[in-house]
Amino acid sequence: MVILLATDEAKNIIRPEGEIRLETIDLDMFYDDFQAVKQISIAIPSRRITALIGPSGCGKSSFLRCLNRMNDVIEGTRVQGKVLLDGEDIYSPDTDVVQLRRRVGMVFQTPNPFPMSIYDNIAYGPRLHGVRDRTQLDEIVEKSLRSAAIWDEVKDKLHQSATDLSGGQQQRLCIARVLAVEPEIVLMDEPCSALDPTATFRIEELMTELMENYTIIIVTHNMYQASRVSQYTGFFLMGELIEYDHTVRIFENPQDQRTDDYVRGRFG
């Protein structure tokens, strides 16, 4: 069961029932004079997978980076509106951005392990947040690698370079690195686009397992992936959120003709 937002403009944007961890209200985002994200209002349910789909350049990755202020590092970016994490605006001047990015972690499109050992990749975040005890770090490393379904593959080579791993292993390592700082929300920006089908399947399985403990938001160009792994899907077009609903409804009975055209491959 869902609740529709009241405004006519948001007639195709539902508000999921249950706990809402993250919400945006009238969110605009600019690169200098170019507006990449336009008046996005969306509520993300806790411990579910929400997929964001749409053609290239439609604003979905820009929107995703707004959710943990990764756009702050890009010169010329500007954000208006609100992003609420547990009801508090993350763009408030009082926000500790380091702590924010611990709570809202991100996995990028291309695996980006640090040029150091597998162990040190996972221990990096906890050390940054003050963990120094070796026994505690050992426990965090093992727990994180197990949670990312890669422990059995790397447990005997923790002190080898992470860059020696395969692409799929590197991406699961990067997921483990995010999990090591105990986030509440995990953002994934096309995490499987550089992977082969077998590695993609393992990442998708992993996302489903992680959903038991984490809220996950994934940007993907792969509509089959969105339909397989997510419970909710938002369709973006030219910086706007056109429709947001249960995934099954988006793919089987969308309310907006533009959504229907996109999911049936008529453009994009």
Short mmCIF file of C-alpha atoms in Angstrom, two decimals:
data_model
loop_
_atom_site.label_atom_id
_atom_site.label_comp_id
_atom_site.label_asym_id
_atom_site.label_seq_id
_atom_site.Cartn_x
_atom_site.Cartn_y
_atom_site.Cartn_z
CA MET A 1 0.00 0.00 0.00
CA VAL A 2 1.29 3.49 -0.86
CA ILE A 3 0.25 7.06 -0.21
CA LEU A 4 0.20 9.55 -3.07
CA LEU A 5 1.64 13.01 -2.50
CA ALA A 6 -1.01 15.66 -2.57
CA THR A 7 0.16 18.05 -5.29
CA ASP A 8 -0.98 17.70 -8.87
CA GLU A 9 2.62 18.01 -10.04
CA ALA A 10 3.54 14.95 -7.98
CA LYS A 11 0.60 12.78 -9.03
CA ASN A 12 2.96 10.02 -10.20
CA ILE A 13 5.25 10.26 -7.16
CA ILE A 14 4.21 7.93 -4.35
CA ARG A 15 5.29 8.08 -0.73
CA PRO A 16 6.04 4.60 0.59
CA GLU A 17 4.54 3.56 3.88
CA GLY A 18 6.80 2.57 6.75
CA GLU A 19 10.01 4.15 8.01
CA ILE A 20 11.50 6.84 5.76
CA ARG A 21 15.23 7.30 6.33
CA LEU A 22 16.01 9.77 3.56
CA GLU A 23 13.86 12.38 1.86
CA THR A 24 14.39 15.25 -0.55
CA ILE A 25 12.11 18.27 -0.80
CA ASP A 26 12.14 20.52 -3.88
CA LEU A 27 15.79 19.65 -4.55
CA ASP A 28 17.57 21.63 -7.28
CA MET A 29 21.21 21.11 -8.23
CA PHE A 30 23.31 23.24 -10.60
CA TYR A 31 26.67 22.98 -12.33
CA ASP A 32 27.37 26.70 -12.69
CA ASP A 33 24.39 27.90 -14.76
CA PHE A 34 23.25 24.44 -15.87
CA GLN A 35 20.47 22.90 -13.81
CA ALA A 36 21.00 19.14 -13.62
CA VAL A 37 18.34 18.32 -11.01
CA LYS A 38 14.96 20.05 -10.94
CA GLN A 39 12.59 20.19 -7.97
CA ILE A 40 13.00 16.56 -6.89
CA SER A 41 10.82 15.46 -3.96
CA ILE A 42 11.16 11.80 -3.08
CA ALA A 43 10.96 9.64 0.06
CA ILE A 44 13.28 6.62 0.33
CA PRO A 45 12.03 3.73 2.50
CA SER A 46 14.26 2.05 5.05
CA ARG A 47 15.79 -1.37 4.27
CA ARG A 48 14.58 -1.47 0.71
CA ILE A 49 16.36 -1.14 -2.64
CA THR A 50 15.35 1.91 -4.64
CA ALA A 51 16.48 2.04 -8.28
CA LEU A 52 16.88 5.25 -10.26
CA ILE A 53 16.60 4.79 -14.03
CA GLY A 54 16.63 7.06 -17.07
CA PRO A 55 18.69 7.90 -20.14
CA SER A 56 22.26 9.20 -19.92
CA GLY A 57 22.48 12.80 -18.78
CA CYS A 58 19.06 12.80 -17.11
CA GLY A 59 20.37 13.85 -13.68
CA LYS A 60 20.12 10.59 -11.74
CA SER A 61 23.83 10.37 -10.81
CA SER A 62 23.93 14.08 -9.98
CA PHE A 63 20.92 13.53 -7.73
CA LEU A 64 22.57 10.52 -6.08
CA ARG A 65 25.68 12.54 -5.24
CA CYS A 66 23.49 15.15 -3.55
CA LEU A 67 22.47 12.57 -0.97
CA ASN A 68 25.86 12.52 0.78
CA ARG A 69 27.18 15.83 -0.53
CA MET A 70 29.70 14.29 -2.91
CA ASN A 71 28.92 17.19 -5.25
CA ASP A 72 30.62 19.48 -2.74
CA VAL A 73 33.99 18.47 -4.19
CA ILE A 74 33.00 19.59 -7.72
CA GLU A 75 33.73 23.26 -8.34
CA GLY A 76 30.74 25.34 -9.41
CA THR A 77 28.04 23.08 -8.01
CA ARG A 78 25.12 24.55 -6.09
CA VAL A 79 22.21 22.90 -4.29
CA GLN A 80 18.83 24.34 -3.29
CA GLY A 81 16.03 22.64 -1.40
CA LYS A 82 16.37 20.05 1.34
CA VAL A 83 17.83 16.59 1.81
CA LEU A 84 16.57 15.15 5.10
CA LEU A 85 18.33 12.27 6.83
CA ASP A 86 16.19 11.13 9.75
CA GLY A 87 14.43 14.48 9.49
CA GLU A 88 17.57 16.65 9.64
CA ASP A 89 18.78 18.67 6.65
CA ILE A 90 22.23 17.47 5.58
CA TYR A 91 22.90 20.85 3.95
CA SER A 92 22.63 22.62 7.27
CA PRO A 93 25.79 24.61 8.18
CA ASP A 94 26.06 22.45 11.30
CA THR A 95 26.41 19.20 9.35
CA ASP A 96 29.63 17.23 9.90
CA VAL A 97 30.25 16.11 6.32
CA VAL A 98 32.75 13.42 7.34
CA GLN A 99 30.17 11.85 9.65
CA LEU A 100 27.50 12.25 6.98
CA ARG A 101 29.56 10.24 4.51
CA ARG A 102 30.08 7.58 7.14
CA ARG A 103 26.30 7.28 7.54
CA VAL A 104 25.63 7.52 3.80
CA GLY A 105 28.33 5.60 1.94
CA MET A 106 28.88 5.42 -1.81
CA VAL A 107 30.02 2.73 -4.23
CA PHE A 108 31.14 4.14 -7.57
CA GLN A 109 30.68 2.98 -11.15
CA THR A 110 34.29 1.87 -11.62
CA PRO A 111 35.89 -0.15 -8.79
CA ASN A 112 38.38 2.12 -7.07
CA PRO A 113 40.44 0.15 -4.53
CA PHE A 114 43.18 2.14 -2.87
CA PRO A 115 46.74 1.18 -3.96
CA MET A 116 47.38 -0.70 -0.73
CA SER A 117 46.66 -4.13 0.72
CA ILE A 118 43.22 -5.68 0.92
CA TYR A 119 43.39 -5.39 4.71
CA ASP A 120 44.38 -1.72 4.66
CA ASN A 121 41.62 -0.88 2.18
CA ILE A 122 39.01 -2.11 4.66
CA ALA A 123 40.76 -0.73 7.75
CA TYR A 124 41.21 2.71 6.19
CA GLY A 125 37.79 4.08 7.15
CA PRO A 126 37.74 2.76 10.73
CA ARG A 127 41.24 4.14 11.28
CA LEU A 128 40.09 7.50 9.94
CA HIS A 129 37.33 7.44 12.56
CA GLY A 130 39.73 6.66 15.39
CA VAL A 131 39.90 2.86 15.60
CA ARG A 132 43.47 1.85 16.44
CA ASP A 133 43.19 -1.46 18.29
CA ARG A 134 44.51 -4.25 16.05
CA THR A 135 42.12 -6.89 17.35
CA GLN A 136 39.15 -4.60 16.71
CA LEU A 137 40.43 -3.79 13.23
CA ASP A 138 40.87 -7.51 12.48
CA GLU A 139 37.24 -8.10 13.48
CA ILE A 140 35.99 -5.20 11.35
CA VAL A 141 37.96 -6.38 8.32
CA GLU A 142 36.66 -9.94 8.55
CA LYS A 143 33.06 -8.88 9.23
CA SER A 144 33.05 -6.39 6.34
CA LEU A 145 34.57 -8.84 3.86
CA ARG A 146 32.09 -11.51 4.94
CA SER A 147 29.20 -9.06 4.55
CA ALA A 148 30.40 -8.30 1.02
CA ALA A 149 30.63 -12.04 0.21
CA ILE A 150 34.34 -11.96 -0.58
CA TRP A 151 35.98 -13.20 2.64
CA ASP A 152 36.50 -16.79 1.46
CA GLU A 153 38.23 -15.55 -1.69
CA VAL A 154 40.71 -13.21 0.02
CA LYS A 155 41.18 -14.44 3.61
CA ASP A 156 44.57 -15.98 2.78
CA LYS A 157 45.90 -12.92 0.94
CA LEU A 158 44.80 -9.98 3.04
CA HIS A 159 48.22 -8.36 2.77
CA GLN A 160 48.40 -8.56 -0.99
CA SER A 161 47.57 -5.54 -3.14
CA ALA A 162 43.86 -4.95 -3.68
CA THR A 163 44.60 -3.95 -7.27
CA ASP A 164 45.53 -7.57 -8.05
CA LEU A 165 41.90 -8.65 -7.63
CA SER A 166 39.54 -9.15 -10.55
CA GLY A 167 37.07 -6.41 -11.43
CA GLY A 168 34.16 -8.13 -9.70
CA GLN A 169 36.26 -8.82 -6.62
CA GLN A 170 37.44 -5.21 -6.55
CA GLN A 171 33.84 -3.97 -6.60
CA ARG A 172 32.88 -6.27 -3.72
CA LEU A 173 36.00 -5.07 -1.89
CA CYS A 174 34.83 -1.48 -2.38
CA ILE A 175 31.43 -2.43 -0.99
CA ALA A 176 33.18 -4.02 2.00
CA ARG A 177 35.19 -0.81 2.47
CA VAL A 178 31.94 1.16 2.67
CA LEU A 179 30.40 -1.34 5.10
CA ALA A 180 33.46 -1.16 7.39
CA VAL A 181 32.36 2.23 8.75
CA GLU A 182 28.86 0.91 9.49
CA PRO A 183 26.75 3.13 7.23
CA GLU A 184 22.97 3.28 7.40
CA ILE A 185 22.46 3.99 3.70
CA VAL A 186 24.50 2.73 0.74
CA LEU A 187 24.46 4.63 -2.56
CA MET A 188 25.52 2.70 -5.66
CA ASP A 189 26.23 4.55 -8.91
CA GLU A 190 26.02 1.94 -11.69
CA PRO A 191 28.07 -0.56 -9.66
CA CYS A 192 27.89 -3.30 -12.31
CA SER A 193 28.45 -1.34 -15.52
CA ALA A 194 32.11 -2.40 -15.79
CA LEU A 195 31.51 -6.03 -14.79
CA ASP A 196 30.81 -9.22 -16.72
CA PRO A 197 27.47 -11.05 -16.28
CA THR A 198 28.80 -13.45 -13.66
CA ALA A 199 30.23 -10.66 -11.49
CA THR A 200 27.04 -8.64 -12.01
CA PHE A 201 24.94 -11.53 -10.75
CA ARG A 202 27.07 -11.78 -7.59
CA ILE A 203 26.73 -8.05 -6.89
CA GLU A 204 22.96 -8.27 -7.38
CA GLU A 205 22.78 -11.22 -4.98
CA LEU A 206 24.85 -9.23 -2.51
CA MET A 207 22.54 -6.21 -2.73
CA THR A 208 19.55 -8.39 -1.90
CA GLU A 209 21.37 -9.79 1.13
CA LEU A 210 22.48 -6.35 2.31
CA MET A 211 18.92 -5.03 2.14
CA GLU A 212 18.21 -6.82 5.44
CA ASN A 213 20.43 -4.30 7.24
CA TYR A 214 20.87 -1.33 4.91
CA THR A 215 18.85 1.12 2.85
CA ILE A 216 20.18 0.93 -0.73
CA ILE A 217 19.78 3.39 -3.61
CA ILE A 218 21.14 2.30 -6.97
CA VAL A 219 21.52 4.21 -10.21
CA THR A 220 21.44 1.85 -13.18
CA HIS A 221 21.10 1.96 -16.96
CA ASN A 222 20.19 -1.72 -16.88
CA MET A 223 16.40 -1.87 -16.64
CA TYR A 224 16.47 -5.64 -16.17
CA GLN A 225 18.68 -5.09 -13.15
CA ALA A 226 16.30 -2.50 -11.72
CA SER A 227 13.36 -4.85 -12.19
CA ARG A 228 15.27 -7.77 -10.60
CA VAL A 229 16.70 -6.20 -7.46
CA SER A 230 14.62 -3.18 -6.45
CA GLN A 231 11.32 -2.73 -4.67
CA TYR A 232 10.87 0.90 -5.74
CA THR A 233 11.93 2.66 -8.94
CA GLY A 234 12.17 6.31 -9.92
CA PHE A 235 12.31 7.37 -13.57
CA PHE A 236 14.35 10.50 -14.34
CA LEU A 237 14.18 12.54 -17.54
CA MET A 238 15.94 15.85 -18.28
CA GLY A 239 16.61 16.48 -14.59
CA GLU A 240 13.06 15.76 -13.44
CA LEU A 241 11.59 12.85 -11.52
CA ILE A 242 8.78 11.78 -13.84
CA GLU A 243 7.44 8.82 -11.88
CA TYR A 244 8.23 6.97 -8.65
CA ASP A 245 6.36 3.86 -7.61
CA HIS A 246 6.65 0.19 -6.77
CA THR A 247 9.06 -1.37 -9.27
CA VAL A 248 6.50 -3.83 -10.57
CA ARG A 249 4.11 -0.99 -11.39
CA ILE A 250 6.79 1.10 -13.10
CA PHE A 251 7.62 -1.79 -15.42
CA GLU A 252 4.17 -3.28 -15.91
CA ASN A 253 1.71 -0.40 -15.57
CA PRO A 254 3.40 3.04 -15.50
CA GLN A 255 1.17 6.08 -15.17
CA ASP A 256 3.16 8.43 -17.40
CA GLN A 257 3.52 7.80 -21.13
CA ARG A 258 7.17 8.86 -21.01
CA THR A 259 7.91 6.17 -18.45
CA ASP A 260 6.11 3.60 -20.55
CA ASP A 261 8.07 4.62 -23.65
CA TYR A 262 11.38 4.39 -21.82
CA VAL A 263 10.90 1.01 -20.14
CA ARG A 264 9.67 -0.45 -23.43
CA GLY A 265 12.78 0.77 -25.24
CA ARG A 266 11.17 3.41 -27.45
CA PHE A 267 13.91 5.90 -26.52
CA GLY A 268 16.96 6.18 -24.27
#
